[in-house]
Short mmCIF file of C-alpha atoms in Angstrom, two decimals:
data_model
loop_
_atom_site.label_atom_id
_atom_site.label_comp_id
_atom_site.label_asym_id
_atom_site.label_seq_id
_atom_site.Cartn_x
_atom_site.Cartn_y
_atom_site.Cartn_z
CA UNK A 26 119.40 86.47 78.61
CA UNK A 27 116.12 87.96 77.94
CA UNK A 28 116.01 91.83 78.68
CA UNK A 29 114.21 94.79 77.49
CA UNK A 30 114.29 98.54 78.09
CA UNK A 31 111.63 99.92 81.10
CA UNK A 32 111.15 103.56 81.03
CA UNK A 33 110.54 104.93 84.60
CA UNK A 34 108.83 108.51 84.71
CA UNK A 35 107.24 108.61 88.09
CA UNK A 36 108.13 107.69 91.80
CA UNK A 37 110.68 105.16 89.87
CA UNK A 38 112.91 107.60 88.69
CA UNK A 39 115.25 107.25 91.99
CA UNK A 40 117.31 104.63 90.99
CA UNK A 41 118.22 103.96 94.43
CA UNK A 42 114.61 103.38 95.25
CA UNK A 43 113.94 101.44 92.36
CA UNK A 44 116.53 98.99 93.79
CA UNK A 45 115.30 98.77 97.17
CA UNK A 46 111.53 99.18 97.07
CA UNK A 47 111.02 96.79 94.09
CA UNK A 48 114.14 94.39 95.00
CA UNK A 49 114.75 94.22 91.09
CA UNK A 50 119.27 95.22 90.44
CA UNK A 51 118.63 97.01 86.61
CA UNK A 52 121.40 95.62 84.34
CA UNK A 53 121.64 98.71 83.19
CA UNK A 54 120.20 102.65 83.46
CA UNK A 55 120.24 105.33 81.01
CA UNK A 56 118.37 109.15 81.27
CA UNK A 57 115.72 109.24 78.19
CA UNK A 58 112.97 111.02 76.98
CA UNK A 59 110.07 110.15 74.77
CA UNK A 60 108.60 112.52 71.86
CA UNK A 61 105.85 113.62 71.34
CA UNK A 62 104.67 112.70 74.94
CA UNK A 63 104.41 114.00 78.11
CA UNK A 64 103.78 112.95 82.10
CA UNK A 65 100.26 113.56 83.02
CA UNK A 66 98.42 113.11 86.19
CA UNK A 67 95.88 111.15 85.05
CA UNK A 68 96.29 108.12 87.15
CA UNK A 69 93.00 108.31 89.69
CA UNK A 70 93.67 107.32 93.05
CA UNK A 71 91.91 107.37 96.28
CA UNK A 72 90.34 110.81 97.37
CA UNK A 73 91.18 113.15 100.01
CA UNK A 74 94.57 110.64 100.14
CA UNK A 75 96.34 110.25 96.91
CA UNK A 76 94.02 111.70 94.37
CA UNK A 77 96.41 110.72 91.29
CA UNK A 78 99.14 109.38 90.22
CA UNK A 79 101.48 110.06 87.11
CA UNK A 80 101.28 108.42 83.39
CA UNK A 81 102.14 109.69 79.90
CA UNK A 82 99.82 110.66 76.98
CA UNK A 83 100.78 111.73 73.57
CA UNK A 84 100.66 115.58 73.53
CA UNK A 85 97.60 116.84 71.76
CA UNK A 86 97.73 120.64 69.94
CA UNK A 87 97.44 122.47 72.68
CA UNK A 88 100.54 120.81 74.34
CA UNK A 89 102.53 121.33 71.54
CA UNK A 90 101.42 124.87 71.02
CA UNK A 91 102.56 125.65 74.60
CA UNK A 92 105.23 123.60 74.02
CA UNK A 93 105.19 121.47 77.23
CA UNK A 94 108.18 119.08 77.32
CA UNK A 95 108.59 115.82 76.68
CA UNK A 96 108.92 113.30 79.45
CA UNK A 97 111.57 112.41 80.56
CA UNK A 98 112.85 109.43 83.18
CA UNK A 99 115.18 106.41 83.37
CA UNK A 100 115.50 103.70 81.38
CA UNK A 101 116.37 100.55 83.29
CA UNK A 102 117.71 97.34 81.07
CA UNK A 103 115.50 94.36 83.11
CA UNK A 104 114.81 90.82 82.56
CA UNK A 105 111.64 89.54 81.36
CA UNK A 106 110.87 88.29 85.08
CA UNK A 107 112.39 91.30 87.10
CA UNK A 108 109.37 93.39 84.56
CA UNK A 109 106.57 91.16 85.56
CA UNK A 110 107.46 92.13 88.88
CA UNK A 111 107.00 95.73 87.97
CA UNK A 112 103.61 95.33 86.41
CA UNK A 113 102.59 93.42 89.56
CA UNK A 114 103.81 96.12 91.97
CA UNK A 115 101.93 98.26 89.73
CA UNK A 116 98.30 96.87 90.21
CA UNK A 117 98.91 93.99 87.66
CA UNK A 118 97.28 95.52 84.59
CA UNK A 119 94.35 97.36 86.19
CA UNK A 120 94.94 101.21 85.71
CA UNK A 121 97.96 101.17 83.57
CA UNK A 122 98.12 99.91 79.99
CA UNK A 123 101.38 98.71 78.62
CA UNK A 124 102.87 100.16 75.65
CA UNK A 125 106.10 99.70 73.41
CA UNK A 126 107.01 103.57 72.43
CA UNK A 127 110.52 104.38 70.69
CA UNK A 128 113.08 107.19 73.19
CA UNK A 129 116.01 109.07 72.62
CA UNK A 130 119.13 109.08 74.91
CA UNK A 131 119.64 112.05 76.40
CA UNK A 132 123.70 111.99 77.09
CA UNK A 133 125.18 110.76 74.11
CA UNK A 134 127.45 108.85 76.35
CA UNK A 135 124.95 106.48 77.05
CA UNK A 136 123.86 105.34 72.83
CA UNK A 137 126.55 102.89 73.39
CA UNK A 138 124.53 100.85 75.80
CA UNK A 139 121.45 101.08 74.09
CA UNK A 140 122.83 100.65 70.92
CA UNK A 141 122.10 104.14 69.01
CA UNK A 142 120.39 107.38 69.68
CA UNK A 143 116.75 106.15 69.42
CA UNK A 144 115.94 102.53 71.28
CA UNK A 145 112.66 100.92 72.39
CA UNK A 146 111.21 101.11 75.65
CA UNK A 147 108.04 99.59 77.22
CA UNK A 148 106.07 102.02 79.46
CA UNK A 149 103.01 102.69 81.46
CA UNK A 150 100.14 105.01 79.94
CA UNK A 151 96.84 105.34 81.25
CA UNK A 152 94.31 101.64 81.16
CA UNK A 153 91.82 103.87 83.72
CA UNK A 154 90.53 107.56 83.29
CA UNK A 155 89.02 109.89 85.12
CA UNK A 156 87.15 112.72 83.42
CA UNK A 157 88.65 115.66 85.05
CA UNK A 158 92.13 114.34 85.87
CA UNK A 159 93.17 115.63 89.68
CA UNK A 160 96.05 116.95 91.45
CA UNK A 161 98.45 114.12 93.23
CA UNK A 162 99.79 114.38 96.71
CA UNK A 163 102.23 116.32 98.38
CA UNK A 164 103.69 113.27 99.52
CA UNK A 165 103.62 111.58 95.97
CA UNK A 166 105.27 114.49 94.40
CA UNK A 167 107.87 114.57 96.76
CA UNK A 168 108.93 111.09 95.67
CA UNK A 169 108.47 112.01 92.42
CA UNK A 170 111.06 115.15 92.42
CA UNK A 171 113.56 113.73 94.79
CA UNK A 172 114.63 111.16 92.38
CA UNK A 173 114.57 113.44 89.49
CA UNK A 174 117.07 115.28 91.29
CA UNK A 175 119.42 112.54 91.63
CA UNK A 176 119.49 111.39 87.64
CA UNK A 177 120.57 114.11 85.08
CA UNK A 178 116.93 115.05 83.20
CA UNK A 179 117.30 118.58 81.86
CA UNK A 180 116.93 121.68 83.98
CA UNK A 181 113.41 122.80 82.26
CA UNK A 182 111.94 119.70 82.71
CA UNK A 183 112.94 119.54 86.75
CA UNK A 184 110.99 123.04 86.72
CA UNK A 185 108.33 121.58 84.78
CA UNK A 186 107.79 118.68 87.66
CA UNK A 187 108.74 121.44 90.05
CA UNK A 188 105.45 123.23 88.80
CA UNK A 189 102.78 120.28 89.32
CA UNK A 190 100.13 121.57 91.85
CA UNK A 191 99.66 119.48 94.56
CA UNK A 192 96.57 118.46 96.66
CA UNK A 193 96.93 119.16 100.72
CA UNK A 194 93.65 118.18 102.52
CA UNK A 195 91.65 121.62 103.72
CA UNK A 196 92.00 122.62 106.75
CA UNK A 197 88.08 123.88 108.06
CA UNK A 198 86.60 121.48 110.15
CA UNK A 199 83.46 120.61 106.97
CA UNK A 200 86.51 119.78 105.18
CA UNK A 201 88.15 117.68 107.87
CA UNK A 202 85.16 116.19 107.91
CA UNK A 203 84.17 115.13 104.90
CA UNK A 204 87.66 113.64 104.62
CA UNK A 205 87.18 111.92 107.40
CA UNK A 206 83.92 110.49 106.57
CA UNK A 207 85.00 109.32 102.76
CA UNK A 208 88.19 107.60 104.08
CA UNK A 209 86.33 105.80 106.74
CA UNK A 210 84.32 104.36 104.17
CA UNK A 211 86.95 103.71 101.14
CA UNK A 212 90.15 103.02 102.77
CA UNK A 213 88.78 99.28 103.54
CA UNK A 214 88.26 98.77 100.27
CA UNK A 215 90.71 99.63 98.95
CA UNK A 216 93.41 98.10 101.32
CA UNK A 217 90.44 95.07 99.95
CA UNK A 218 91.42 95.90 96.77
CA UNK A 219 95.21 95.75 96.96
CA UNK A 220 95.16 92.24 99.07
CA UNK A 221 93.04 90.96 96.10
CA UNK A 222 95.59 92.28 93.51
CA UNK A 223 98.37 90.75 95.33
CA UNK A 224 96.74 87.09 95.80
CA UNK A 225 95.37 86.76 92.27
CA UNK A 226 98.60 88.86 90.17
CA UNK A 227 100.36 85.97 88.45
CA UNK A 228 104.06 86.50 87.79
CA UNK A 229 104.28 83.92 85.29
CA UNK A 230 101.52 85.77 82.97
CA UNK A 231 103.98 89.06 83.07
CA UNK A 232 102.43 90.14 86.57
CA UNK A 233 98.82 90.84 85.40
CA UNK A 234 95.75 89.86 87.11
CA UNK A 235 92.67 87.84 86.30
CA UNK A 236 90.19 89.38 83.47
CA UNK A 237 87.60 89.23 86.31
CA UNK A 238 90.03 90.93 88.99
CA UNK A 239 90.25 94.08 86.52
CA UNK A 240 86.58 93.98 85.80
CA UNK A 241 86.13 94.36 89.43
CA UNK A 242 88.47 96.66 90.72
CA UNK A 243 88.02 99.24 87.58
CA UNK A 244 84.06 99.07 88.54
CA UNK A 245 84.70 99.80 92.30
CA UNK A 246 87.12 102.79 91.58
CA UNK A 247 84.59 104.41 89.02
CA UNK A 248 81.78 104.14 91.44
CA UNK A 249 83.90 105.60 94.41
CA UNK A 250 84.86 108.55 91.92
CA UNK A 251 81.55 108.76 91.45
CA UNK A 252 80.16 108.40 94.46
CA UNK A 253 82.92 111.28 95.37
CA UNK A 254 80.78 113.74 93.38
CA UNK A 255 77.99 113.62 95.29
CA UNK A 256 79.95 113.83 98.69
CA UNK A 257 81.99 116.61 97.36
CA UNK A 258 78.81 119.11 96.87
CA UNK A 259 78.68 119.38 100.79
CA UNK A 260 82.60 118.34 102.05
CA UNK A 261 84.55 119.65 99.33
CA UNK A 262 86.48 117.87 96.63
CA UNK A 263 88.68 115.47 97.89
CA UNK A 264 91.46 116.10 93.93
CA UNK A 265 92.23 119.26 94.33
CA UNK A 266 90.15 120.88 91.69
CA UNK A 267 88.45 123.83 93.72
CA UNK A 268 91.81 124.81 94.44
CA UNK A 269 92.31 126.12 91.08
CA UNK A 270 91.23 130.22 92.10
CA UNK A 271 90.92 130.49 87.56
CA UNK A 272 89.60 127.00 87.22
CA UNK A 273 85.98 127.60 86.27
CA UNK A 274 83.53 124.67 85.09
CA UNK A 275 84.08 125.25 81.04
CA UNK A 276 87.21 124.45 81.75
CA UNK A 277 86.51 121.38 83.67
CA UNK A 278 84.18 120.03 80.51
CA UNK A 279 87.39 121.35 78.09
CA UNK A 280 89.75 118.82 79.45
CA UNK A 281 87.25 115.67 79.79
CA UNK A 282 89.14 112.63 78.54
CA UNK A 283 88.02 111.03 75.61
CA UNK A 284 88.65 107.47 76.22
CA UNK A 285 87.12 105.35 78.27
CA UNK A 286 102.98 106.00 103.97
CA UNK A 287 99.37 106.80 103.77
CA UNK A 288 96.10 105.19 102.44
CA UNK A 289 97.82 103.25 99.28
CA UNK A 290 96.06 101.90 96.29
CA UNK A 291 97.10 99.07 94.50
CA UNK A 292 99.32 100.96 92.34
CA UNK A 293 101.90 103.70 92.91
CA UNK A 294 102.84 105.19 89.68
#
């Protein structure tokens, strides 16, 4: 049989949900982490809804001079056909990027199954970027923590997770508004956008989309990001970033990237 290694950081760490919301039975799951990388929320996702959504980048100088953690997650042994069901689920290609990274076991109990201390994995990292990455839901983040808390990642890194601002919708009626009005406008499209993904994703190309598909949808979500500027100057921002009380706009331009339920999009980190 056919299997690889999947490393789950995100709302996939529950192995329990893993099971029932993506109907794939792992042959196997082990607690890992990767070096020299670290979660980010970096995913963009729909405004005043689910802003963002978690990936991993390799940590740059100032992450390793504050010493963030590496991330850490499960590591579920899959078939070839149970992981093009992942990358389907997952918006087949559009704003995550595969990628084959090496992780370390963290219970040495567990090197027998993998077959040493170190083992290959294949992951998600960031295909789509937005330049000032936001914050992601409450409601994301809760699904996010409460399955870290049921597989046995470190205590620092929990914290670290536990730490993640979140974005909760303002509560002054402009703010309610503008919400209001954006969502009125973009939730069609995107619910558009995730019917298209899931009539055109082809399972038996490893769960990716059509060229043209990505095109598309990676043109509409730029333009609503951008259009989201613009509605932001008299609403409010709809990713959190005028919560930050320190966050001033130097800071902003510091951390532009330098590559290219509720309202869903078509992926879920």
């Amino acid at each position: 049989m056919d299997t690889l290694w999947y490393f789950a950081y995100g709302s996939n760490l529950s192995v329990e949900k893993f099971t029932h919301s993506r109907g794939i039975v792992p042959l196997a799951a082990v607690v890992a982490h990767i070096p020299g990388w670290q979660i980010s929320m970096s995913i963009p996702g729909l405004p005043y809804s689910e802003p963002a959504f978690a990936s991993i980048e390799a940590m740059n100088a100032t992450s390793l001079k504050e010493k963030q953690p590496d991330v850490q997650g499960v590591a579920y042994q899959i078939t070839r056909a149970q992981y093009a069901k992942i990358i389907a689920s997952e918006g087949g290609d559009i704003a995550y990027a595969q990628a084959r990274l090496l992780a370390q076991v963290l219970n040495e109990a567990d090197e027998d199954a993998v077959g040493g201390k170190t083992f290959h994995v294949l992951t998600l990292t960031n295909a789509m970027f937005k330049a000032f990455p936001g914050r992601p839901s409450f409601r994301y983040m809760d699904l996010v923590l409460s399955g870290a808390k049921t597989v046995a990642i470190t205590p620092r890194y929990l914290h670290h997770l536990q730490t993640i601002p979140t974005y909760i919708q303002g509560t002054s009626a402009r703010r309610k508004t503008g919400a209001f009005l954006f969502l009125l406008i973009w939730s069609p499209v995107m619910q558009l956008i995730e019917i298209t993904v899931q009539y055109t994703v082809d399972l038996e190309r490893g769960g990716v989309v059509p060229s043209w598909v990505k095109t598309f949808v990676r043109f509409l979500v730029s333009f609503m990001w951008y259009s989201h500027e613009f509605h932001a100057f008299f609403w409010g921002r709809g990713d959190g970033l005028d919560e930050h009380s320190d966050l001033e706009l130097m800071d902003l331009q510091s951390n532009v990237c330098h590559s290219s339920d509720s309202r869903r999009m078509p992926w879920g980190g």
